[in-house]
Short mmCIF file of C-alpha atoms in Angstrom, two decimals:
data_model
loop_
_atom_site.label_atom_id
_atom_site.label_comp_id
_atom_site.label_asym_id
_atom_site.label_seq_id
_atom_site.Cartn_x
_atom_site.Cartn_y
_atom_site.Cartn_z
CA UNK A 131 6.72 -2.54 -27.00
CA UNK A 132 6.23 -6.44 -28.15
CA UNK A 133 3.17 -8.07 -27.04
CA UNK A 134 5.50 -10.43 -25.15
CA UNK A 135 6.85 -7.57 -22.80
CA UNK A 136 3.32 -6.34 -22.31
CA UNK A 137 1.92 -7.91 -18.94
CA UNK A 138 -1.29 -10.17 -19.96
CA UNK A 139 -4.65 -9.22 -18.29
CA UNK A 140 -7.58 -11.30 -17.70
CA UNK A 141 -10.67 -9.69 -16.95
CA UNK A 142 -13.39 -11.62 -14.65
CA UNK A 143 -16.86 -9.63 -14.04
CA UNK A 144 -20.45 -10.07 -14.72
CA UNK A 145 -21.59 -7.04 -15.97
CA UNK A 146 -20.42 -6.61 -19.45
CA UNK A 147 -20.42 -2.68 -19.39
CA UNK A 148 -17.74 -2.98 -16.51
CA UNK A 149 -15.94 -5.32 -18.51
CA UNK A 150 -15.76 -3.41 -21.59
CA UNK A 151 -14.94 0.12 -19.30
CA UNK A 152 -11.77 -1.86 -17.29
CA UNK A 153 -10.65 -3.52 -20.80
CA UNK A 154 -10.48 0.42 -22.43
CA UNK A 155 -9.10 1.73 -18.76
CA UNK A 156 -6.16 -1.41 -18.71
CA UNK A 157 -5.35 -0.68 -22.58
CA UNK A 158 -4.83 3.26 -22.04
CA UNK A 159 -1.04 1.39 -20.87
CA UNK A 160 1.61 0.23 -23.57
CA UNK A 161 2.53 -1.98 -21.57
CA UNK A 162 -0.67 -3.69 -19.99
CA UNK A 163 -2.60 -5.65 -22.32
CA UNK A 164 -6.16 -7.35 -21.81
CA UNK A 165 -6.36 -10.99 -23.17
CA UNK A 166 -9.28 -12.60 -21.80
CA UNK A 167 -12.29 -11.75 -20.65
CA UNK A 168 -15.09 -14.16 -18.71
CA UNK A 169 -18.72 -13.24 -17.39
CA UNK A 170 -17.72 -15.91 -14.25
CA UNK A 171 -15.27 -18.32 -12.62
CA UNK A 172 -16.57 -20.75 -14.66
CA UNK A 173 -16.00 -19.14 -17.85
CA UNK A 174 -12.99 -17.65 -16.89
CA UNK A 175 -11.41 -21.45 -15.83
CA UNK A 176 -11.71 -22.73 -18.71
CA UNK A 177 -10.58 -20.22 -20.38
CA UNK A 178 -7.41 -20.16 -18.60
CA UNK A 179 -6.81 -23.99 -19.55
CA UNK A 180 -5.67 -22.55 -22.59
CA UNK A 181 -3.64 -19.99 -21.39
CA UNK A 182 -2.79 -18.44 -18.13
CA UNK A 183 -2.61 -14.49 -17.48
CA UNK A 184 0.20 -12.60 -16.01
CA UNK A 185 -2.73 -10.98 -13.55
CA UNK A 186 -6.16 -11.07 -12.88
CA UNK A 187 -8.98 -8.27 -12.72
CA UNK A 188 -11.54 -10.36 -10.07
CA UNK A 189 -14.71 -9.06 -9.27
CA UNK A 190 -16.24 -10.11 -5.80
CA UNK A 191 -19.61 -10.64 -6.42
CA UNK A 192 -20.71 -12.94 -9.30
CA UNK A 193 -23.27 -15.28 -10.52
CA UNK A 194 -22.89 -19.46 -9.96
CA UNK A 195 -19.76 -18.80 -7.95
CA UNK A 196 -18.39 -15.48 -5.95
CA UNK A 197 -15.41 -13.94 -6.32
CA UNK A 198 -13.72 -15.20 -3.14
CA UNK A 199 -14.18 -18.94 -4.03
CA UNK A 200 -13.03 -18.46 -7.68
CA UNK A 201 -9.74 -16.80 -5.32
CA UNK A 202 -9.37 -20.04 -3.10
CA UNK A 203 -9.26 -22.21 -5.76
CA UNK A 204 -6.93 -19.89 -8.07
CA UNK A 205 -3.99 -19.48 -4.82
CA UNK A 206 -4.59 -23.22 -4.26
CA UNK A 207 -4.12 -24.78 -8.19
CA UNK A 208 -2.37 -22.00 -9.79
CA UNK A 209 -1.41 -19.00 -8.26
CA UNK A 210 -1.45 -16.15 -10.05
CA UNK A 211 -1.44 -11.91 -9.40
CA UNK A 212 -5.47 -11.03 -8.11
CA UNK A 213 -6.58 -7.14 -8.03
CA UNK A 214 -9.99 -7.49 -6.19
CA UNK A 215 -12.74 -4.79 -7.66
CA UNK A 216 -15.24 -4.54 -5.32
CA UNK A 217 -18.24 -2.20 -3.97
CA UNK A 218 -17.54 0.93 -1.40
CA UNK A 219 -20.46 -1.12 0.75
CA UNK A 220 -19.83 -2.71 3.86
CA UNK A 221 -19.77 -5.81 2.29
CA UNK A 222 -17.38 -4.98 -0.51
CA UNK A 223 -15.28 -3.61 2.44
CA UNK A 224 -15.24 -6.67 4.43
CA UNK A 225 -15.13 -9.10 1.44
CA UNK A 226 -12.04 -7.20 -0.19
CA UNK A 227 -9.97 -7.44 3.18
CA UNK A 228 -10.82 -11.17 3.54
CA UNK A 229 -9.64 -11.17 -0.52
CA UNK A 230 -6.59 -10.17 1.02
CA UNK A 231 -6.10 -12.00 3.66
CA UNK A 232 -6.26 -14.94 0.47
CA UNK A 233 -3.88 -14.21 -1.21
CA UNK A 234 -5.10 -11.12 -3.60
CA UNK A 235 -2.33 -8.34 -3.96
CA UNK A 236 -4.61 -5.33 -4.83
CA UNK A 237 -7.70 -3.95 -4.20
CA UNK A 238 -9.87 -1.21 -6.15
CA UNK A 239 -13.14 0.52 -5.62
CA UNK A 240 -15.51 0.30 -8.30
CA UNK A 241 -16.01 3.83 -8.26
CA UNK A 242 -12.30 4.18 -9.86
CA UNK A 243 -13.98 2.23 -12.88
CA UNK A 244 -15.28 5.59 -14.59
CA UNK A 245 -14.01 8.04 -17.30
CA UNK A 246 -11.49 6.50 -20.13
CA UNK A 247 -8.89 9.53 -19.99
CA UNK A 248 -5.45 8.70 -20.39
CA UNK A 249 -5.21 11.30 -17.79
CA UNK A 250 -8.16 10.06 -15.52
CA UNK A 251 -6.90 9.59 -11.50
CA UNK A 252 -9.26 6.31 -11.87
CA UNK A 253 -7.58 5.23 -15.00
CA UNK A 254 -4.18 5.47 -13.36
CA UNK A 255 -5.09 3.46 -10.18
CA UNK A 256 -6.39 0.59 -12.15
CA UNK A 257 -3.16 0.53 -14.00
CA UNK A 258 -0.95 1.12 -11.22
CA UNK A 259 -2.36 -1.84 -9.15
CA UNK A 260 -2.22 -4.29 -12.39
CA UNK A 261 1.80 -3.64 -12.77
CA UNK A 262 2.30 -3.43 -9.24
CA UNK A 263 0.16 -7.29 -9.14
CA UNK A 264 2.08 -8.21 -12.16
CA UNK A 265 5.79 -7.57 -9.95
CA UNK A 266 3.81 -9.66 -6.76
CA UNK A 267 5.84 -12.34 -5.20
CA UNK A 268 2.63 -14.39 -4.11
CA UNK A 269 3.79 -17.69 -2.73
CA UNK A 270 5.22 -17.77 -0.12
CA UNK A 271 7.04 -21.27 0.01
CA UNK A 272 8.53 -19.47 -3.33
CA UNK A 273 10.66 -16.56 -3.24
CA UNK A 274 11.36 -16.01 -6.80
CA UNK A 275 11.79 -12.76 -8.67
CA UNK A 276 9.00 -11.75 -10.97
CA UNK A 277 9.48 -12.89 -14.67
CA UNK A 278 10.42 -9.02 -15.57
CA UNK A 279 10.55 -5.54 -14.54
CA UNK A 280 7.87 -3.25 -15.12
CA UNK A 281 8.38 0.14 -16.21
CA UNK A 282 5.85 2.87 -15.17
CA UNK A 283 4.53 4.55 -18.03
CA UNK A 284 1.22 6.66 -16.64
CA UNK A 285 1.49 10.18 -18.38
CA UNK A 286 -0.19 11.62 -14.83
CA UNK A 287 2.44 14.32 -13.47
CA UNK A 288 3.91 13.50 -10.19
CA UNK A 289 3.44 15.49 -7.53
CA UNK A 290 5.97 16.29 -5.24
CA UNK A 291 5.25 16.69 -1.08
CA UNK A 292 5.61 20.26 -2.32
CA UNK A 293 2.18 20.58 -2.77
CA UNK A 294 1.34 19.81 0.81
CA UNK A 295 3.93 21.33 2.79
CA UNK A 296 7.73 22.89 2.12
CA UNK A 297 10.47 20.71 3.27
CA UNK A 298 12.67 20.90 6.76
CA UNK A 299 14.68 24.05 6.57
CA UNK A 300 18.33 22.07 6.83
CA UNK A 301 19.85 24.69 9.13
CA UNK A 302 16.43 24.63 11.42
CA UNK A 303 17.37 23.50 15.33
CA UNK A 304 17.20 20.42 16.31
CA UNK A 305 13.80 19.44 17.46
CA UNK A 306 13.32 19.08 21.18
CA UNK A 307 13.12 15.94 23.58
CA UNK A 308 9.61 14.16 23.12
CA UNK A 309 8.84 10.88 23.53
CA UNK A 310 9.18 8.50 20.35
CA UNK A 311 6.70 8.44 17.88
CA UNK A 312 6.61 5.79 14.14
CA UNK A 313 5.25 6.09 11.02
CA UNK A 314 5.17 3.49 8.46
CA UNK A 315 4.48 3.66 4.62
CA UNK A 316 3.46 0.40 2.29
CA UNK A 317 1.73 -0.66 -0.48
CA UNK A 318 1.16 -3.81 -2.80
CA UNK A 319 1.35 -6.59 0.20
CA UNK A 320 0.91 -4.26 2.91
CA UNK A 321 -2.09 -4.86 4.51
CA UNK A 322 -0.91 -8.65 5.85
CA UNK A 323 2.50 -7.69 6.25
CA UNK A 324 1.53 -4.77 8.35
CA UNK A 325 -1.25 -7.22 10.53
CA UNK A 326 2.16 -9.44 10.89
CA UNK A 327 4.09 -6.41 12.19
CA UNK A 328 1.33 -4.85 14.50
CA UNK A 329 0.46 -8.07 16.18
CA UNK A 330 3.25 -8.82 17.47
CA UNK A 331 3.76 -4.86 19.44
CA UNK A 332 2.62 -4.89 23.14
CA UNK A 333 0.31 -2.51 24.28
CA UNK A 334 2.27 0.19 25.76
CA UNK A 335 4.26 0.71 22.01
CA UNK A 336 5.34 3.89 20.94
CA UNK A 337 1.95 5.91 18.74
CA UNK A 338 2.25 4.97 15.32
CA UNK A 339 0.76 6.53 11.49
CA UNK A 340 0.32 4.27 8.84
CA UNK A 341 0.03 5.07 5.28
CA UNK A 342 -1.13 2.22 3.41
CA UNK A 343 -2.18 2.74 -0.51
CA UNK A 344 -5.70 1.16 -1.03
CA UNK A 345 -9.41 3.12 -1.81
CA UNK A 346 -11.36 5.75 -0.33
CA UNK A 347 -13.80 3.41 2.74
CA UNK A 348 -11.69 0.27 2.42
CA UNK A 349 -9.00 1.89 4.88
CA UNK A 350 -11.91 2.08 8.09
CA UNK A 351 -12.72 -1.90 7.14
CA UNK A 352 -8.69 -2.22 6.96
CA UNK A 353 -8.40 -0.67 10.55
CA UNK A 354 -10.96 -2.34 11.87
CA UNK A 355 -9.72 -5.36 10.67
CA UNK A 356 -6.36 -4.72 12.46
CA UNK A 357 -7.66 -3.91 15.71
CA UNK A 358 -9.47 -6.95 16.32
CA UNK A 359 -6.11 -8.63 15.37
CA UNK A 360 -3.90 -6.69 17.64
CA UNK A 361 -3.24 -6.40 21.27
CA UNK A 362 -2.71 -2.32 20.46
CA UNK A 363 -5.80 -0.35 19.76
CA UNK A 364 -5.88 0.58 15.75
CA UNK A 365 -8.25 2.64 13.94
CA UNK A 366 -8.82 4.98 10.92
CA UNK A 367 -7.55 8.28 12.00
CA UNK A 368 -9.62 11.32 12.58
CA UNK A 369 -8.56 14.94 12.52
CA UNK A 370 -7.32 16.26 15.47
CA UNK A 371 -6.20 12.11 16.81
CA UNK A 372 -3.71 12.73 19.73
CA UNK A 373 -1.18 10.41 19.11
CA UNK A 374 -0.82 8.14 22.17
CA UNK A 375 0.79 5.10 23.17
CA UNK A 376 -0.70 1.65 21.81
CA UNK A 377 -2.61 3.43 19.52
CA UNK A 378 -1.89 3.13 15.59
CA UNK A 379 -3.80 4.93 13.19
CA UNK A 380 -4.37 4.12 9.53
CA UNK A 381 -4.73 7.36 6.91
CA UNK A 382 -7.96 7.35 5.34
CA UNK A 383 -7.77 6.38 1.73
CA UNK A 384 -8.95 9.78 0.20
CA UNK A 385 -6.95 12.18 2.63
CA UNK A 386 -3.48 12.79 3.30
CA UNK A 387 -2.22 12.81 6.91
CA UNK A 388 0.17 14.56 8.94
CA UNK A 389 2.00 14.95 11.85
CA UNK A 390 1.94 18.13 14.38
CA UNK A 391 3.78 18.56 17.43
CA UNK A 392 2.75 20.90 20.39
CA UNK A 393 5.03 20.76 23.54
CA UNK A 394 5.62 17.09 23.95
CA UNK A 395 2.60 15.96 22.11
CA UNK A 396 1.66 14.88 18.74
CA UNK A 397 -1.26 15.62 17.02
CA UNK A 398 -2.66 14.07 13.21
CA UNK A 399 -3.83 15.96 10.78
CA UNK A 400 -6.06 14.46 8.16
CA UNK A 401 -5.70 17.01 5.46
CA UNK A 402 -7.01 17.30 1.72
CA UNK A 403 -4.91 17.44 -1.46
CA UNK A 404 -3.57 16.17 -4.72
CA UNK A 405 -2.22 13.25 -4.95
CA UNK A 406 1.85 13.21 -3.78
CA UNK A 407 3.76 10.48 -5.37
CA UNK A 408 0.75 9.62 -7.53
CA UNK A 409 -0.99 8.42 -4.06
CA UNK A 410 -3.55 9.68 -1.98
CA UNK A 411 -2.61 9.03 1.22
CA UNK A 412 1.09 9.72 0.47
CA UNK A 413 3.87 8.37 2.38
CA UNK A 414 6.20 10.82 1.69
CA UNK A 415 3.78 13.60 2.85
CA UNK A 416 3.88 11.72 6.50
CA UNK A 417 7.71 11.35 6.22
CA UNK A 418 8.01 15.03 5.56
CA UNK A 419 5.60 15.75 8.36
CA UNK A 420 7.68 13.62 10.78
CA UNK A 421 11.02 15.12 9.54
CA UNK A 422 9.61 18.64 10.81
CA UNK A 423 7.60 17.75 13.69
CA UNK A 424 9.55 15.12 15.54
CA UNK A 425 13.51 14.73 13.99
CA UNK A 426 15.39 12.29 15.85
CA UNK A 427 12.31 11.62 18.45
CA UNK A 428 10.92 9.62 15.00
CA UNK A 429 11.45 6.36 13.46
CA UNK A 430 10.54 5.84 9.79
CA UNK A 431 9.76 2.52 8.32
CA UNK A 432 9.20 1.14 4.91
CA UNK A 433 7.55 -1.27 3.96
CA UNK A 434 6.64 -3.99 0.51
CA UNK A 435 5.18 -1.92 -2.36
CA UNK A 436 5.93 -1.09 -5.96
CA UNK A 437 7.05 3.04 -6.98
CA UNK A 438 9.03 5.24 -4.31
CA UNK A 439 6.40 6.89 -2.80
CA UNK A 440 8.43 7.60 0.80
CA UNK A 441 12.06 7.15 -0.31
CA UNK A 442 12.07 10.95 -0.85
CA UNK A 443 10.80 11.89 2.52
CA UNK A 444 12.46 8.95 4.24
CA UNK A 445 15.86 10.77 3.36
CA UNK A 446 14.97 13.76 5.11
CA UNK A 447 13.82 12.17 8.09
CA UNK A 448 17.26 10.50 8.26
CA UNK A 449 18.68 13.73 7.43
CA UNK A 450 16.56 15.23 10.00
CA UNK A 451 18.18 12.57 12.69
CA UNK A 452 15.36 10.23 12.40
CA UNK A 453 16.17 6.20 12.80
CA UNK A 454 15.15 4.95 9.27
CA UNK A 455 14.08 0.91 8.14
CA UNK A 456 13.42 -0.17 4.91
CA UNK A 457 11.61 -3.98 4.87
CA UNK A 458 14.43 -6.31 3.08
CA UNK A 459 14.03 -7.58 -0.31
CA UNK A 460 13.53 -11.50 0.86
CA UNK A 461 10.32 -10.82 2.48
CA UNK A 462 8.63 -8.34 0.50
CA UNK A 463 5.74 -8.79 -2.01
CA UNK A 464 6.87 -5.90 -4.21
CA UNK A 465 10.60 -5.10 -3.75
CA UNK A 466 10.00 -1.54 -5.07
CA UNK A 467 9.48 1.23 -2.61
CA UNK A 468 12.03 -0.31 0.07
CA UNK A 469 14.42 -0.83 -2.70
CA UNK A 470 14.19 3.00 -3.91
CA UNK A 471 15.02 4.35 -0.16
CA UNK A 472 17.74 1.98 0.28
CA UNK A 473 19.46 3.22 -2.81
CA UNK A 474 18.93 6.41 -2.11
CA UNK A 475 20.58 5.83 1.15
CA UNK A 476 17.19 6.87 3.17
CA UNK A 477 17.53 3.66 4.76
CA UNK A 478 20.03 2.76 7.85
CA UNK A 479 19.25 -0.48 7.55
CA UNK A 480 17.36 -3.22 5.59
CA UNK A 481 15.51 -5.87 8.33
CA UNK A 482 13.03 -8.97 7.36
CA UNK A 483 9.52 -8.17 8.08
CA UNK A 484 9.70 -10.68 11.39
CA UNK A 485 12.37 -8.21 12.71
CA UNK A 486 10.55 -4.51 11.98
CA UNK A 487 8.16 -4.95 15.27
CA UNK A 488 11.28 -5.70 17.84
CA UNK A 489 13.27 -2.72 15.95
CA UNK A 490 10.47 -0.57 16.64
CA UNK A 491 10.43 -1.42 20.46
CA UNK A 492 14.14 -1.28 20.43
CA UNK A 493 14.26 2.42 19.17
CA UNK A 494 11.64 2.74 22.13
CA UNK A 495 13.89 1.80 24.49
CA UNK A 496 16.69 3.54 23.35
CA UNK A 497 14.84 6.86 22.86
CA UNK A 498 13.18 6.70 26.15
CA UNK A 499 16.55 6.24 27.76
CA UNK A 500 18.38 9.02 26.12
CA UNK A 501 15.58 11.16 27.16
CA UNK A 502 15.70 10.18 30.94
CA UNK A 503 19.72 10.94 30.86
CA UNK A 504 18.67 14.07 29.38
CA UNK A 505 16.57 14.98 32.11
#
């Protein structure tokens, strides 16, 4: 691989021993490659008058000027790819989402910024959320493609939903009548398109999970974030949630989740595991669950994010009967995961993120009438 297919990495953080352990983490990747790297915002702006990166490592908490201005001024003058690296601490939490709501694509926890192994979990988060930044639409008045498509080349095995649970038996019956219940996968982007999507549900929606890729603590501030957002009542789910209308719950980012059914009522499971996909939370491990637990009393939807964690899964919840969306290619930030289900054919249909919220209430409807007739 050239230096000019290798996606160019700028490195912004105070401490020099986190500098030097992200530049070794990046360069474990052919295909990532660390150009630049500044103590500050200062240091690192005029260093980019020289050249600009293809994505930026920020830290949040700096000397002279924070992370988050440094941010504002990058989205407003030049906007470029930002992966946020910030603290597990309440603080971190809450500065990372508002990073987000700015315009940054990524977020890690410091505590991913460890041991150099090629085949180091931490190692491959860092470079998974620099290629998925470097494939980030991030303006929105600009709809372009990125400038090229990234290959994944992290040596970590991927794990299959195997690990967590076997798949549907195909000659099973057809789960029974229950009411309607959603789950929704995303990734890179996901956290504002999601907000966009939840806000606009009423408070009597059908009880949704949400798997959204981001750190171990960030997904409570996430949640939290949501809730005071939305008319529906969203939180970080808990083992043993009973999944109830206008309630959405977000997987915690170090556990897996799943869904049970008893009778006519759901139940999530917050489960340990390896990661599924190369993710922990997995989508495809809540697909799966769905596909077993609910069938065609289900609707999966996914959403902007680079890999195919989901597609899999999403195929046998159609398979299983399930109504199936993928987000459409115009208004995603990473056309990656959507785009592997749709090939696949996991997806009935491709919709614009301003549509997903009116299709879920739709299938509502519809579900809810077919099970009156029923009886």
């Amino acid at each position: 691989m050239t230096p000019h297919d290798q996606v160019r990495v700028m490195i912004v953080e105070d401490s020099l021993t986190a500098r030097t352990m992200l530049k070794h983490m990046v360069e474990t990747a052919p295909d990532l490659r660390v150009v630049d790297m500044a103590r500050d915002p200062f240091d690192a702006a005029e260093k980019m008058r020289k050249a600009l990166p293809d994505v930026i490592l920020l830290d949040v908490e700096m000397p002279r000027m924070d992370g988050l201005t440094f941010l504002r001024r990058i989205m407003a003058q030049h906007p470029i790819p930002v992966v946020i690296c910030s603290n597990h601490t309440q603080q971190g939490s809450a500065a990372s989402m508002k990073a987000l709501e700015m315009g940054a694509v990524e977020v890690l926890s410091k505590a991913d910024v460890g041991a150099l192994s090629k085949d180091d979990e931490g190692t491959q988060r860092v470079c998974h959320a620099v290629r998925a930044a470097s494939q980030a639409r991030i303006s929105p008045k600009s709809r372009a493609k990125p400038k090229r498509t990234v290959r994944d080349f992290s040596p970590q095995k991927k794990q299959s939903p195997d690990v967590i649970m076997p798949a549907r038996n195909p000659n099973a019956p057809a789960v029974v009548k229950t009411p309607p219940i959603i789950g929704i996968g995303a990734s890179t982007g996901g956290t504002e398109a999601l907000a966009k999507v939840l806000k606009e549900l009423p408070v009597d929606c059908p009880p949704i999970a949400i798997v959204q890729h981001m750190p171990e603590k960030f997904t409570e501030a996430f949640a939290n974030r949501l809730n005071k957002l939305c008319a529906i009542t969203v939180r970080e789910a808990r083992d043993g949630d009973k999944m109830e209308r206008g309630l959405a719950l977000v997987a915690p980012g170090s556990h897996h989740i799943t869904i049970e059914r008893t009778g006519r009522a759901y139940t999530c499971r917050v489960i340990e595991g390896p990661p599924v996909s190369r993710h922990k939370p997995s989508v495809d491990v809540l697909f799966r669950s769905l596909s077993i637990s609910a069938g065609a009393n289900a609707q999966g939807v996914i959403m902007t994010g680079m890999g195919d964690d989901g597609a899999q899964c999403l195929l046998e919840m159609r398979q299983a009967g399930a109504s199936t969306l993928a987000q459409n290619e115009e208004s995603c930030v990473v056309y990656g995961m959507p785009r592997e289900a749709v090939e696949r054919g996991a997806a009935q249909s491709a919709v614009h993120l301003s549509k997903i919220a009116s299709q879920i209430m739709s299938f509502d409807a519809e579900h809810l009438a077919r099970v009156a007739l029923k009886g």
